[in-house]
CSV table of C-alpha atoms in Angstrom, one decimal:
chain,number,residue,atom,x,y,z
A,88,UNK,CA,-6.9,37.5,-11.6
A,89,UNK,CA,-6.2,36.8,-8.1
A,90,UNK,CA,-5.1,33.4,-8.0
A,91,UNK,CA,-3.2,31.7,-11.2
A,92,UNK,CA,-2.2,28.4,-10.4
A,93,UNK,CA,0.8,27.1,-12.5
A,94,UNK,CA,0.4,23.4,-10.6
A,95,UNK,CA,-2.2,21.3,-13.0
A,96,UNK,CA,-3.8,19.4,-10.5
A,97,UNK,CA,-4.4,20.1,-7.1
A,98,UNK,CA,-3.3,17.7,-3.9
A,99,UNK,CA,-5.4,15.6,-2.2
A,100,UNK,CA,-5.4,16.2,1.4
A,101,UNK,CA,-4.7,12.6,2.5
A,102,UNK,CA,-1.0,12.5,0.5
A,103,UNK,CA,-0.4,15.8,1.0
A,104,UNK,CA,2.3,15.4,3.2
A,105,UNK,CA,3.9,12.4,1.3
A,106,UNK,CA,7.2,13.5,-0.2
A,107,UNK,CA,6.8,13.8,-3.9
A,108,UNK,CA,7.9,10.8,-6.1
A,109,UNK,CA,10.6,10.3,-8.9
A,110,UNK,CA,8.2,10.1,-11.6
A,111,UNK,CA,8.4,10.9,-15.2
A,112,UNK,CA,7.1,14.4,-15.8
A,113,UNK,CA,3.8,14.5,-17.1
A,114,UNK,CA,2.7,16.5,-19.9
A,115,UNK,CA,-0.3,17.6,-21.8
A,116,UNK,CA,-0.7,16.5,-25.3
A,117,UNK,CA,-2.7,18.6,-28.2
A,118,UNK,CA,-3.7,17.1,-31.8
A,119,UNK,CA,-4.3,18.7,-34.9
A,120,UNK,CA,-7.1,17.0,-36.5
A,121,UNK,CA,-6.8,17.6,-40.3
A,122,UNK,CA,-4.8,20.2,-41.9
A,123,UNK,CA,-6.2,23.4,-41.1
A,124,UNK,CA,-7.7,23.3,-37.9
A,125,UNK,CA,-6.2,24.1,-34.7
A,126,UNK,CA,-4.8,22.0,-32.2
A,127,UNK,CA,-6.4,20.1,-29.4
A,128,UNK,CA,-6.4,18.9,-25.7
A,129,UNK,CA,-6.5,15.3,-25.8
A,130,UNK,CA,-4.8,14.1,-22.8
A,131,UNK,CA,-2.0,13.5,-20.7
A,132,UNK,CA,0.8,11.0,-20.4
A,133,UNK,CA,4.2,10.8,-18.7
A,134,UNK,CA,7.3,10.8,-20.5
A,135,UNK,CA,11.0,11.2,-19.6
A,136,UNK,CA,11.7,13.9,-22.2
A,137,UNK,CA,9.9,15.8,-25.0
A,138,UNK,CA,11.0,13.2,-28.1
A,139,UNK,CA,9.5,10.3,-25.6
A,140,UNK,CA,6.5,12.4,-25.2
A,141,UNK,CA,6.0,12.8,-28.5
A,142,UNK,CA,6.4,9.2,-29.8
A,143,UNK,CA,4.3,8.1,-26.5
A,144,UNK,CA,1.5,10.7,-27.7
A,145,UNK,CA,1.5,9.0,-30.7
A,146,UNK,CA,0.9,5.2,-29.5
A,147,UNK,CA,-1.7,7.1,-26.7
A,148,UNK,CA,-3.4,9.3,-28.8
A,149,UNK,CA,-3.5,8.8,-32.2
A,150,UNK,CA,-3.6,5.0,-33.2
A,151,UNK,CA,-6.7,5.4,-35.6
A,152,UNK,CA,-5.9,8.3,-37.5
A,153,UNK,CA,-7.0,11.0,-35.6
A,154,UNK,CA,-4.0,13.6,-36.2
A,155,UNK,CA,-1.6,15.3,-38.5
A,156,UNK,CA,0.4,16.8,-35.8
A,157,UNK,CA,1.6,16.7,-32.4
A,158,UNK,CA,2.6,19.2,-29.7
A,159,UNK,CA,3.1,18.1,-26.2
A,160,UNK,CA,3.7,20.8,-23.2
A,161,UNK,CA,5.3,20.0,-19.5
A,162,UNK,CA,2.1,19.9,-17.5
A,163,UNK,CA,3.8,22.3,-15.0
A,164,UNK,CA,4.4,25.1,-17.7
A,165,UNK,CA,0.7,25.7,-17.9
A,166,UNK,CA,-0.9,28.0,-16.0
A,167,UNK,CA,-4.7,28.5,-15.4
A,168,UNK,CA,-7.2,30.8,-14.2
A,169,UNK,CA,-9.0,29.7,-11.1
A,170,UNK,CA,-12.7,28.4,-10.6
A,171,UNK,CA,-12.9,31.3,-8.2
A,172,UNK,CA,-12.2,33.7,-10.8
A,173,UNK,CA,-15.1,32.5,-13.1
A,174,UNK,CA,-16.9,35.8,-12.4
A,175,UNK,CA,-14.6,38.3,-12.0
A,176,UNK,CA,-13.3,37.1,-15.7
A,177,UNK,CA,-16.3,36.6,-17.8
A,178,UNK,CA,-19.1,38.5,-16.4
A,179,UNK,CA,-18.0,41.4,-18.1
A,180,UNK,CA,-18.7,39.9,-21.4
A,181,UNK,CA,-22.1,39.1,-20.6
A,182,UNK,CA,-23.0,42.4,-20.7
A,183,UNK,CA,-21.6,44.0,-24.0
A,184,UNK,CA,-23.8,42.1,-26.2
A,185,UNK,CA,-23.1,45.2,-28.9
A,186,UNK,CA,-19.7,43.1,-29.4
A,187,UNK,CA,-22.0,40.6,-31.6
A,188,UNK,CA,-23.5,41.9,-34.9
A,189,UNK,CA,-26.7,41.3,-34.2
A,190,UNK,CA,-26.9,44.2,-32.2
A,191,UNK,CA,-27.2,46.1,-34.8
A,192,UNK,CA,-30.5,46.3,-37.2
A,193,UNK,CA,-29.3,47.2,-41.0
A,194,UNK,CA,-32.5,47.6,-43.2
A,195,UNK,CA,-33.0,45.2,-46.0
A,196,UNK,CA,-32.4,47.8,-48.4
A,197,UNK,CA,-29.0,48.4,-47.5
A,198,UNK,CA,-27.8,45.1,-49.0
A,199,UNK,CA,-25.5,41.9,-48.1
A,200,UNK,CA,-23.6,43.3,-45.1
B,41,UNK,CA,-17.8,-4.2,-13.2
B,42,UNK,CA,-14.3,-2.8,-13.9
B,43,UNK,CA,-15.1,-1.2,-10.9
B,44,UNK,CA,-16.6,-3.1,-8.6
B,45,UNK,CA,-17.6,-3.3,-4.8
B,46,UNK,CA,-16.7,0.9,-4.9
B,47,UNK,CA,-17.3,1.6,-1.4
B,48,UNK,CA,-18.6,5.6,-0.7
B,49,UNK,CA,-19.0,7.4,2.7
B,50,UNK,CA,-21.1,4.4,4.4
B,51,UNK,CA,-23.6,6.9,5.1
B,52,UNK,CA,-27.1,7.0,3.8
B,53,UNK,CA,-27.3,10.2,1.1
B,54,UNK,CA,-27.6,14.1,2.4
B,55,UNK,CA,-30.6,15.6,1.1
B,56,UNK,CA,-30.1,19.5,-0.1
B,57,UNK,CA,-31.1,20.6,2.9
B,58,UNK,CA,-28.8,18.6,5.5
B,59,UNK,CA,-25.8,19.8,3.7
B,60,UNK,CA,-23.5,23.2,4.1
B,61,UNK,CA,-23.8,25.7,1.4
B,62,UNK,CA,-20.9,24.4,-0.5
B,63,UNK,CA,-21.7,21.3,-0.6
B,64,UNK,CA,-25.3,22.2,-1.4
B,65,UNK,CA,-24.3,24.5,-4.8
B,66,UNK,CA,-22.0,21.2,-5.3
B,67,UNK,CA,-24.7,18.9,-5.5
B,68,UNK,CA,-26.9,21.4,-7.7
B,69,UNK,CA,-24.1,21.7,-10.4
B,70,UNK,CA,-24.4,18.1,-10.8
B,71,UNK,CA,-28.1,17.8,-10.7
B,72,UNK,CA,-28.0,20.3,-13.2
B,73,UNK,CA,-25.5,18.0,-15.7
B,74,UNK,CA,-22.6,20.7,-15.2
B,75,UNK,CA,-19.1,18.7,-15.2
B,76,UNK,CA,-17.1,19.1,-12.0
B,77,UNK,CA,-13.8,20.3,-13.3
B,78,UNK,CA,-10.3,19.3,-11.7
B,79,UNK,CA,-9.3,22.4,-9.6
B,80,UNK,CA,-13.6,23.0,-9.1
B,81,UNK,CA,-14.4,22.3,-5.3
B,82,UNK,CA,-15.4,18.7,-4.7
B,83,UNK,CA,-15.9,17.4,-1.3
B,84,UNK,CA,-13.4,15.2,0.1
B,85,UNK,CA,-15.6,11.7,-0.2
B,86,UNK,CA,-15.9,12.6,-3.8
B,87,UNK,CA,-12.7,12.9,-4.6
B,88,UNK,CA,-11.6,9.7,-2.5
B,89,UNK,CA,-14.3,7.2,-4.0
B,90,UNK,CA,-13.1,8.8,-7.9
B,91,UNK,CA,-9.9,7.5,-7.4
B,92,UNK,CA,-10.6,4.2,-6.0
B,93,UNK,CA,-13.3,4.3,-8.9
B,94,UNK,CA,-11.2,5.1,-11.9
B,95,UNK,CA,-8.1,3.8,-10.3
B,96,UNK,CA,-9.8,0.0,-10.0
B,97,UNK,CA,-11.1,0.8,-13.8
B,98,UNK,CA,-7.7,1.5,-14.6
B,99,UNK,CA,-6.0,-1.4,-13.3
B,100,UNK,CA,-8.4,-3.6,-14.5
B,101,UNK,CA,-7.5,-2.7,-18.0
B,102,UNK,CA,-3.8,-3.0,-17.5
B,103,UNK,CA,-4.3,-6.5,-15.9
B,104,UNK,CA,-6.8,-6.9,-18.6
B,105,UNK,CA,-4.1,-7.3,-20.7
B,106,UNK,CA,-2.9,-10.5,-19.5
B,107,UNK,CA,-5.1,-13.4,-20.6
B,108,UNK,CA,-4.9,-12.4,-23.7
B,109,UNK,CA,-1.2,-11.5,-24.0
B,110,UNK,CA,-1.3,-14.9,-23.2
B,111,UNK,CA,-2.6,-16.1,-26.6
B,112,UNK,CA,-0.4,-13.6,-29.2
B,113,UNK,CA,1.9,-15.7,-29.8
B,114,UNK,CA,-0.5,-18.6,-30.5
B,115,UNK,CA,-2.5,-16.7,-32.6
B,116,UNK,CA,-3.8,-19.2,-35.6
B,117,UNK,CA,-3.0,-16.7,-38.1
B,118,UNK,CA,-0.9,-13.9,-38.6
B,119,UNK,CA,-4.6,-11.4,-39.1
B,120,UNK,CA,-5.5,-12.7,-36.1
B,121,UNK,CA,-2.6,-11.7,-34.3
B,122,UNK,CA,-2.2,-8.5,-35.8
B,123,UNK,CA,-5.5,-8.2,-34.6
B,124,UNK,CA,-5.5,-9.2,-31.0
B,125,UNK,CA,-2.3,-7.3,-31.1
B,126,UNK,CA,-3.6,-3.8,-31.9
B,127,UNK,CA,-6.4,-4.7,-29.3
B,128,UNK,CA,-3.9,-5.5,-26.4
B,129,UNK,CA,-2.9,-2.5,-27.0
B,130,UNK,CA,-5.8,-0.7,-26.5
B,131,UNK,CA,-5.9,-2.2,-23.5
B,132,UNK,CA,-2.7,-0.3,-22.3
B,133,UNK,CA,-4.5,2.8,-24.0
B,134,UNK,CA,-7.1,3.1,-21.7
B,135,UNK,CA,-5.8,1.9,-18.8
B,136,UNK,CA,-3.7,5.3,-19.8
B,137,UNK,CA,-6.4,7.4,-20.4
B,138,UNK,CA,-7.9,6.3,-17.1
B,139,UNK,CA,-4.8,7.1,-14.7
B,140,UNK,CA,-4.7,10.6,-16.1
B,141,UNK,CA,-8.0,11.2,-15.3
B,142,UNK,CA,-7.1,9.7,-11.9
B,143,UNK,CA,-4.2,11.8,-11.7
B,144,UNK,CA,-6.1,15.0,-12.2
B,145,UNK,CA,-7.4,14.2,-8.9
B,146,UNK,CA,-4.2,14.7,-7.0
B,147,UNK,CA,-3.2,11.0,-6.8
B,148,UNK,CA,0.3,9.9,-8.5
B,149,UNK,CA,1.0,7.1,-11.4
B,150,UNK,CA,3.1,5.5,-9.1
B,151,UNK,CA,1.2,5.2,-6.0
B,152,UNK,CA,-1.8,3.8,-8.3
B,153,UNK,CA,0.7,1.2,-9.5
B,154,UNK,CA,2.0,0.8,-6.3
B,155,UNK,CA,-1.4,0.3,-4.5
B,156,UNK,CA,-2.2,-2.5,-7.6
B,157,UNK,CA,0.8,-3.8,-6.9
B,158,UNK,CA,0.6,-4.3,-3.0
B,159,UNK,CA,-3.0,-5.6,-4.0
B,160,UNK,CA,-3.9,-3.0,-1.9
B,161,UNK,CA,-6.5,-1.3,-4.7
B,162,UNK,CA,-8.6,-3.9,-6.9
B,163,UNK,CA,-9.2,-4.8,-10.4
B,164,UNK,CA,-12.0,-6.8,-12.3
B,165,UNK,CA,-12.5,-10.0,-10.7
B,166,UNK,CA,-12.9,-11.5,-14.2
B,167,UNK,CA,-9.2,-11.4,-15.4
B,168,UNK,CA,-8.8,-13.8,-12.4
B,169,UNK,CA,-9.9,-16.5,-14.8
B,170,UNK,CA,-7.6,-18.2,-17.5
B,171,UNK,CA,-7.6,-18.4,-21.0
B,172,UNK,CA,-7.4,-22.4,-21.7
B,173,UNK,CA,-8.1,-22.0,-25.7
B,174,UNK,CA,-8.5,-19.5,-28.6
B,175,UNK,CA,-12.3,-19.9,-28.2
B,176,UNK,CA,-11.7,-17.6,-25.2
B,177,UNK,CA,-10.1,-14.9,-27.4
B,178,UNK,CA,-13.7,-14.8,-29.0
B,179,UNK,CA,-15.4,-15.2,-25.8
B,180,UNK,CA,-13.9,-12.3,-24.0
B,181,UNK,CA,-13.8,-9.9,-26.5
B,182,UNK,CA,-18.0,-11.0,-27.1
B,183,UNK,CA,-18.6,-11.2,-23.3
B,184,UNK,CA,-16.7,-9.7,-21.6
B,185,UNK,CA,-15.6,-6.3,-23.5
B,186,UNK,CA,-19.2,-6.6,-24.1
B,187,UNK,CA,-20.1,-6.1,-20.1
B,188,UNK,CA,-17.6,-3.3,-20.3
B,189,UNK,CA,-19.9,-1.4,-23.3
B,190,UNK,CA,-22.8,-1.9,-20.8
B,191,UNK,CA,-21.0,-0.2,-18.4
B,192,UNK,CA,-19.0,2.4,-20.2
B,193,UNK,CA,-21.7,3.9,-22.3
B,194,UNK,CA,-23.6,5.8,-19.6
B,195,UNK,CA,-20.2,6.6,-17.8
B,196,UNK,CA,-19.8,8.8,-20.8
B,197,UNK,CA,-22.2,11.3,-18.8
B,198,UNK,CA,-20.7,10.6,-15.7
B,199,UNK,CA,-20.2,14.1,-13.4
B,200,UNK,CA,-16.4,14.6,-13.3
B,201,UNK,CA,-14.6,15.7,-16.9
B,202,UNK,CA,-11.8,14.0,-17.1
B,203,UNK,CA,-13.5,10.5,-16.3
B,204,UNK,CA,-16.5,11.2,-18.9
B,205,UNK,CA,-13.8,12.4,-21.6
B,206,UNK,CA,-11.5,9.2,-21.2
B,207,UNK,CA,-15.0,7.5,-21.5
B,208,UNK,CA,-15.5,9.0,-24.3
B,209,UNK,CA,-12.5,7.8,-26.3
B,210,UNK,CA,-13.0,4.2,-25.0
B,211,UNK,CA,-16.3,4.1,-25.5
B,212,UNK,CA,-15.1,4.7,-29.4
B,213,UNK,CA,-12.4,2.0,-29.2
B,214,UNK,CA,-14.4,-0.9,-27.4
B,215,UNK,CA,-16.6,-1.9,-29.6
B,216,UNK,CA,-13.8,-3.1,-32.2
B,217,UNK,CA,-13.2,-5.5,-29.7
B,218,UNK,CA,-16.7,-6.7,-28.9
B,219,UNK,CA,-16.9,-7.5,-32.7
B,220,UNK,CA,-13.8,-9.1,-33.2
B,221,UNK,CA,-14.8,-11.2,-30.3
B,222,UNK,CA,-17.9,-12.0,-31.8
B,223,UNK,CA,-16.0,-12.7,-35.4
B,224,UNK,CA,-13.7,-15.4,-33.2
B,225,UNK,CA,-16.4,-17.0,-32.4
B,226,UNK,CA,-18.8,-17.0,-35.4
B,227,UNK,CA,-15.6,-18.7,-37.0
B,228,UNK,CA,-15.4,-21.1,-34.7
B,229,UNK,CA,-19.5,-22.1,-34.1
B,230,UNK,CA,-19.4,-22.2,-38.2
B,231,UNK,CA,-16.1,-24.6,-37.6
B,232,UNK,CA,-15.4,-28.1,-37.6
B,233,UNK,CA,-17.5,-30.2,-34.7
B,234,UNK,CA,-14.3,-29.7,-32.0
B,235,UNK,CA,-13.7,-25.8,-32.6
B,236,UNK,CA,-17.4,-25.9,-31.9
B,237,UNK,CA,-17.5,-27.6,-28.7
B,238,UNK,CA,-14.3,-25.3,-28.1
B,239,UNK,CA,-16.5,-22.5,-28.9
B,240,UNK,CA,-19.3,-23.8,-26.3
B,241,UNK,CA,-16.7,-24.2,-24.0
B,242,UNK,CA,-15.7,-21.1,-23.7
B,243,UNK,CA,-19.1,-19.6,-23.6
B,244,UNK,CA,-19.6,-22.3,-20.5
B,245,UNK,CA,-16.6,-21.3,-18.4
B,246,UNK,CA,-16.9,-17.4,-19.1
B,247,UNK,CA,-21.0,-16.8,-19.0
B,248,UNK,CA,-21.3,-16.5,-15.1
B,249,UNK,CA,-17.9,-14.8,-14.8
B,250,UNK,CA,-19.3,-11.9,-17.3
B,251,UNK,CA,-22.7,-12.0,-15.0
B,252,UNK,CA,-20.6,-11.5,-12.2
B,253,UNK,CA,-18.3,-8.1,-13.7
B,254,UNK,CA,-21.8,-6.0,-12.4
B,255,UNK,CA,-21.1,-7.0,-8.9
B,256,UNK,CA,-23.9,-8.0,-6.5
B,257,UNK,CA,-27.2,-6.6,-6.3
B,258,UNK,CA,-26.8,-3.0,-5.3
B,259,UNK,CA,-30.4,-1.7,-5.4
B,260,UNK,CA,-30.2,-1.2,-1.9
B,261,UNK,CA,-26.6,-0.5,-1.4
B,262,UNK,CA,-26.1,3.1,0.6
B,263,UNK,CA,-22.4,3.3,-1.6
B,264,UNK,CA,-24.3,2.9,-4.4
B,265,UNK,CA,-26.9,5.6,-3.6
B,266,UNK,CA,-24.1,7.9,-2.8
B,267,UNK,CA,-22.2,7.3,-6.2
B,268,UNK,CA,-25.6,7.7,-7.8
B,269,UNK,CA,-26.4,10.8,-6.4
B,270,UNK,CA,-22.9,11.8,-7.5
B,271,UNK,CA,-23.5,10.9,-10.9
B,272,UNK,CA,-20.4,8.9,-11.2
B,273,UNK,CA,-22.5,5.5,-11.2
B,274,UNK,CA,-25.2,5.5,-13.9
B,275,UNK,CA,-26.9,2.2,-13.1
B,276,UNK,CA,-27.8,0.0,-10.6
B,277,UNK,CA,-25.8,-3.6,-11.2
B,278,UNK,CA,-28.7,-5.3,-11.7
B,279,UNK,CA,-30.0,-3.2,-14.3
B,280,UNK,CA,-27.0,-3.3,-16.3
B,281,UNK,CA,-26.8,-7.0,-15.7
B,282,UNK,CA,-30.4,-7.8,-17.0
B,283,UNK,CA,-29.3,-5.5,-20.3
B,284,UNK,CA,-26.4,-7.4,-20.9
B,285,UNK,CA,-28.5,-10.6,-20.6
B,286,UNK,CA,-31.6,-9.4,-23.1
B,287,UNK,CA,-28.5,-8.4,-25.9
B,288,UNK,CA,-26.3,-11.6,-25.7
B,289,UNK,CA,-29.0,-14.3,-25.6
B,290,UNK,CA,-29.9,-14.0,-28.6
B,291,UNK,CA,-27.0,-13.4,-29.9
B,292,UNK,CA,-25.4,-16.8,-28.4
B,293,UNK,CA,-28.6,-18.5,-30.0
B,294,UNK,CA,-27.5,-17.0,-33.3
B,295,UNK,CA,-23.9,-18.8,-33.1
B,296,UNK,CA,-25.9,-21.8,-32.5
B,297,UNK,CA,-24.7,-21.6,-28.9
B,298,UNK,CA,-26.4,-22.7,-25.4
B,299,UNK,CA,-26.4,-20.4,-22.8
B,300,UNK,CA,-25.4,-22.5,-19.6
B,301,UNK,CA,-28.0,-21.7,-17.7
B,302,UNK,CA,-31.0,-23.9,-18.2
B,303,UNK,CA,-33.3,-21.6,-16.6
B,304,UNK,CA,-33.5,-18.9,-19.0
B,305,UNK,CA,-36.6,-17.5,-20.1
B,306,UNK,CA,-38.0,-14.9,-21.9
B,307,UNK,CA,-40.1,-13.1,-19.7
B,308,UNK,CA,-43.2,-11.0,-21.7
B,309,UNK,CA,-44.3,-9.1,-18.3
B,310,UNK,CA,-40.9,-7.8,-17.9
B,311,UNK,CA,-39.7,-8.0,-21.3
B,312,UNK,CA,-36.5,-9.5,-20.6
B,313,UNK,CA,-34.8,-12.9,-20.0
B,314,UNK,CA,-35.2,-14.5,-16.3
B,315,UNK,CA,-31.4,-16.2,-15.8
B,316,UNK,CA,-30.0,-17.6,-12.8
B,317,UNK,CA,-28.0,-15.4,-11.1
B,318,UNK,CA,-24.3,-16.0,-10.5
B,319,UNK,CA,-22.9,-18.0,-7.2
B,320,UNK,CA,-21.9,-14.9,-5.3
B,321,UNK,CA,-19.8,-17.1,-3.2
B,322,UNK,CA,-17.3,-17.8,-6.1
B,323,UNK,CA,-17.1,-13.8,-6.7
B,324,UNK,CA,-16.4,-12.9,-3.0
B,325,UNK,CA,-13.6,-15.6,-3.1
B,326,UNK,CA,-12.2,-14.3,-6.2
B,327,UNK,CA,-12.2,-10.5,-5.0
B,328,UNK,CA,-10.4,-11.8,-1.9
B,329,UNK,CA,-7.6,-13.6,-4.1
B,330,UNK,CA,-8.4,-17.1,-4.2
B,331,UNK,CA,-9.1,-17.1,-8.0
B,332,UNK,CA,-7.4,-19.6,-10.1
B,333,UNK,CA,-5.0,-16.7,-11.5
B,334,UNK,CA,-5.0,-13.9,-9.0
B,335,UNK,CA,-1.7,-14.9,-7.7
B,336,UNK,CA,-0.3,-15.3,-11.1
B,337,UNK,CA,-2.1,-12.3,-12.2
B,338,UNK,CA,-0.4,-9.9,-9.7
B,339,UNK,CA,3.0,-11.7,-10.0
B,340,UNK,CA,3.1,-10.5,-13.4
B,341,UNK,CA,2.8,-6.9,-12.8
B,342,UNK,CA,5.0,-7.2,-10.3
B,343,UNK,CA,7.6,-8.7,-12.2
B,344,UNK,CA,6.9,-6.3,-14.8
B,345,UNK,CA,7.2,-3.0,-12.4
B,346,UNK,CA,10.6,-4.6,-11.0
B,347,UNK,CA,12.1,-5.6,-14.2
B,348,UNK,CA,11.4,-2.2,-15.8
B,349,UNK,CA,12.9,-0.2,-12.8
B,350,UNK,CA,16.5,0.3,-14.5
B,351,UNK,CA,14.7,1.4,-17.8
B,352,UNK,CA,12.1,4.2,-16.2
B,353,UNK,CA,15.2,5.4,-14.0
B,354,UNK,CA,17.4,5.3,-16.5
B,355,UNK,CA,15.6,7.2,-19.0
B,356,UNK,CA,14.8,9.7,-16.4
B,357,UNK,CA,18.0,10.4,-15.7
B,358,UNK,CA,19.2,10.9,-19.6
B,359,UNK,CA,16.3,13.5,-19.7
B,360,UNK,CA,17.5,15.2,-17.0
B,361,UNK,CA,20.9,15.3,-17.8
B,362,UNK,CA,19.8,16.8,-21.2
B,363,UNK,CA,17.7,19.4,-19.6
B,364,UNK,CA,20.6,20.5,-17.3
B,365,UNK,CA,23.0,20.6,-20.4
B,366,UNK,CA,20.3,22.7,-22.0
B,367,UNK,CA,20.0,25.3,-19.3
B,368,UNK,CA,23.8,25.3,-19.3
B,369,UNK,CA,23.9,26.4,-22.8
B,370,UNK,CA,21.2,29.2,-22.6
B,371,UNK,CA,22.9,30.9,-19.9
């Protein structure tokens, strides 16, 4: 990967040179649905420490049921591949289509497999 | 809309051909219904008319939440205010949804609040009216959260992620408040003869504002082109307009409601109402700040970002303090 950012979201040229603001941080918020599935990228908010950003998540995020369970992540801790990189990183899936198990014909005969 | 008057480059719209190659492969992602993701390239004009977009659609929701703050406290029961309750704050909700997806474009919270604030960026010209009586609580979750559906739906689609997502979530929430609108008011046109002729006169006083949330006619607007061609405007204003008018006649004539505008007609040809278009006169003077609750409007928030200072800084600092002690104790 040549170029992993770990700023979320990019600058826009016009503020670019405005000094940076005493804001809350922001961070990323992820739901788990129902018990046994995974958690999810819902949003972001701003909050002045984790335990605010947790009960803000739930007031943002979740006011009809939609979670069991909360994380929430500084937005600056992530880090993430580049648009550039799009090809370098998944072409080479593309062409290994043996990794599926369709690649493979098993006769009938064989059985449940 | 909650957007409205979105200006764009001023210039007509490139064809493929005028523009450079990256612009070019720009415009055929879209064309082709990919989203355009945060760190993606997006020209510079993009970008800019996104935040004013979603910014202005933001603020409008937070403001949004002041007529009918106004009328919690007065609420005639205490279902109905739980109600209006847990819709005010889904009002806050969005508007939170919205600066997020605003912020993904490189623009701050606070200079979004602080461009509100100045009056510098816009919001909906129709939270620049009051609410006189709890008729209105019907009528603008009916009217005017129904403009907003009208609106929001097809934004669902709209080009950039982070815009169609928060759309998405809205789109899910609003239409609880279209119906408890419409409950208000089928409460109040079933009621005794005054909370009927309160419910007509809310319909009265909030029927041309609602006409007005689509903004002028657009079809021949270069922004509007631009913003089309961009996919982050679905519509033209007068299409969405002439929607909103074929769904709500009939169901004002179902309350037993006049529409006040005696020049609407069901047109076969077209097959949809002729209405009388709003006095664009009144709509320019209101986006200028000459409503009858701009000033009060904008004091508010004002009031609100002031008074809350010590408590944002205040909390910040604790969370810092906590986070130093922490690093203090791992090391």
């Amino acid at each position: 990967m040549s170029s992993v950012s770990p700023s979320p979201y990019p600058e826009t040229d016009e503020k670019a040179d405005k000094p940076k603001r005493h804001e809350w941080p922001l961070w990323e918020v992820f739901v788990r649905g129902q018990h046994g599935m995974s958690h999810r990228h819902v949003g972001s908010l701003h909050a002045p420490d984790a335990e605010m950003a947790i009960l803000n998540a739930r007031d943002v995020y979740t006011r009809r049921n939609e979670g069991v369970s909360l994380w929430v992540v500084e937005a600056r801790h992530i880090a993430a591949s580049s648009p550039s990189d799009k090809g370098p990183l998944y072409e080479p899936s593309e062409s290994k289509i043996y990794r599926h198990p369709t690649f493979f014909d098993i006769p009938d005969d064989v059985g449940a497999m | 809309m909650y957007a409205q008057m979105v200006k764009s480059t001023g210039q007509g719209v490139k064809s493929l051909d005028e523009m450079d190659p990256q612009e070019r492969a720009f415009q055929e992602r879209i064309n082709r219904d990919e989203k355009i993701e945060p760190k993606d390239w997006m020209p510079a004009a993009y970008r800019k008319n996104l935040i004013r977009q979603i910014g202005q659609h933001a603020h409008s929701e937070i403001v949004g939440q002041l007529p009918e703050g106004n009328w919690i406290t007065r609420a005639p029961t205490l279902e109905r205010k739980a109600i209006l309750l847990a819709k005010v704050q889904d009002e806050a909700g969005h508007g939170l949804y919205l600066y997020c997806a605003a912020e993904t474009l490189g623009v701050s919270r606070d200079e979004l609040t602080e461009d509100l604030l100045s009056g510098k960026m816009k919001y909906s010209s129709i939270f620049n009216y009051p609410t006189l009586t709890w008729a209105d609580m019907g009528a603008v979750g009916w009217l005017v959260d129904g403009a907003a559906i009208m609106n929001q739906v097809p934004l669902q689609r709209t080009s950039f992620g982070p815009y169609a997502r928060a759309m998405v979530r809205i789109c899910k929430e609003e239409s609880f408040h279209q119906r408890q609108g419409y409950d208000i008011m089928m409460k109040m046109a079933n009621g005794s003869d005054a909370q009927k002729r309160m419910a007509q006169d809310a319909l009265n006083r909030f029927w041309y504002p609602s006409l007005m949330m689509f903004g002028p006619s657009d079809k021949d607007s270069v922004h509007s082109a631009q913003s089309m061609a961009w996919k982050i405007k679905m519509n033209t204003n007068d299409e969405l307009r002439q929607k909103f008018v074929d769904q709500t006649v009939p169901q004002a004539e179902y309350l037993g409601l006049t529409v006040p505008d005696p020049d609407i007609a069901w047109n076969e040809e077209k097959g949809g109402y002729d209405f009388t278009e709003p006095d664009w006169s009144e709509f320019f003077d209101v986006i200028k700040g000459n409503g009858p609750c701009n000033v009060e409007r904008l004091a508010a928030r004002n009031k609100a970002w002031d008074e809350g200072r010590w408590v944002r800084d205040a909390l910040l600092a604790h969370g810092e303090k906590r986070r130093a002690a922490r690093v203090v104790a791992a090391e």
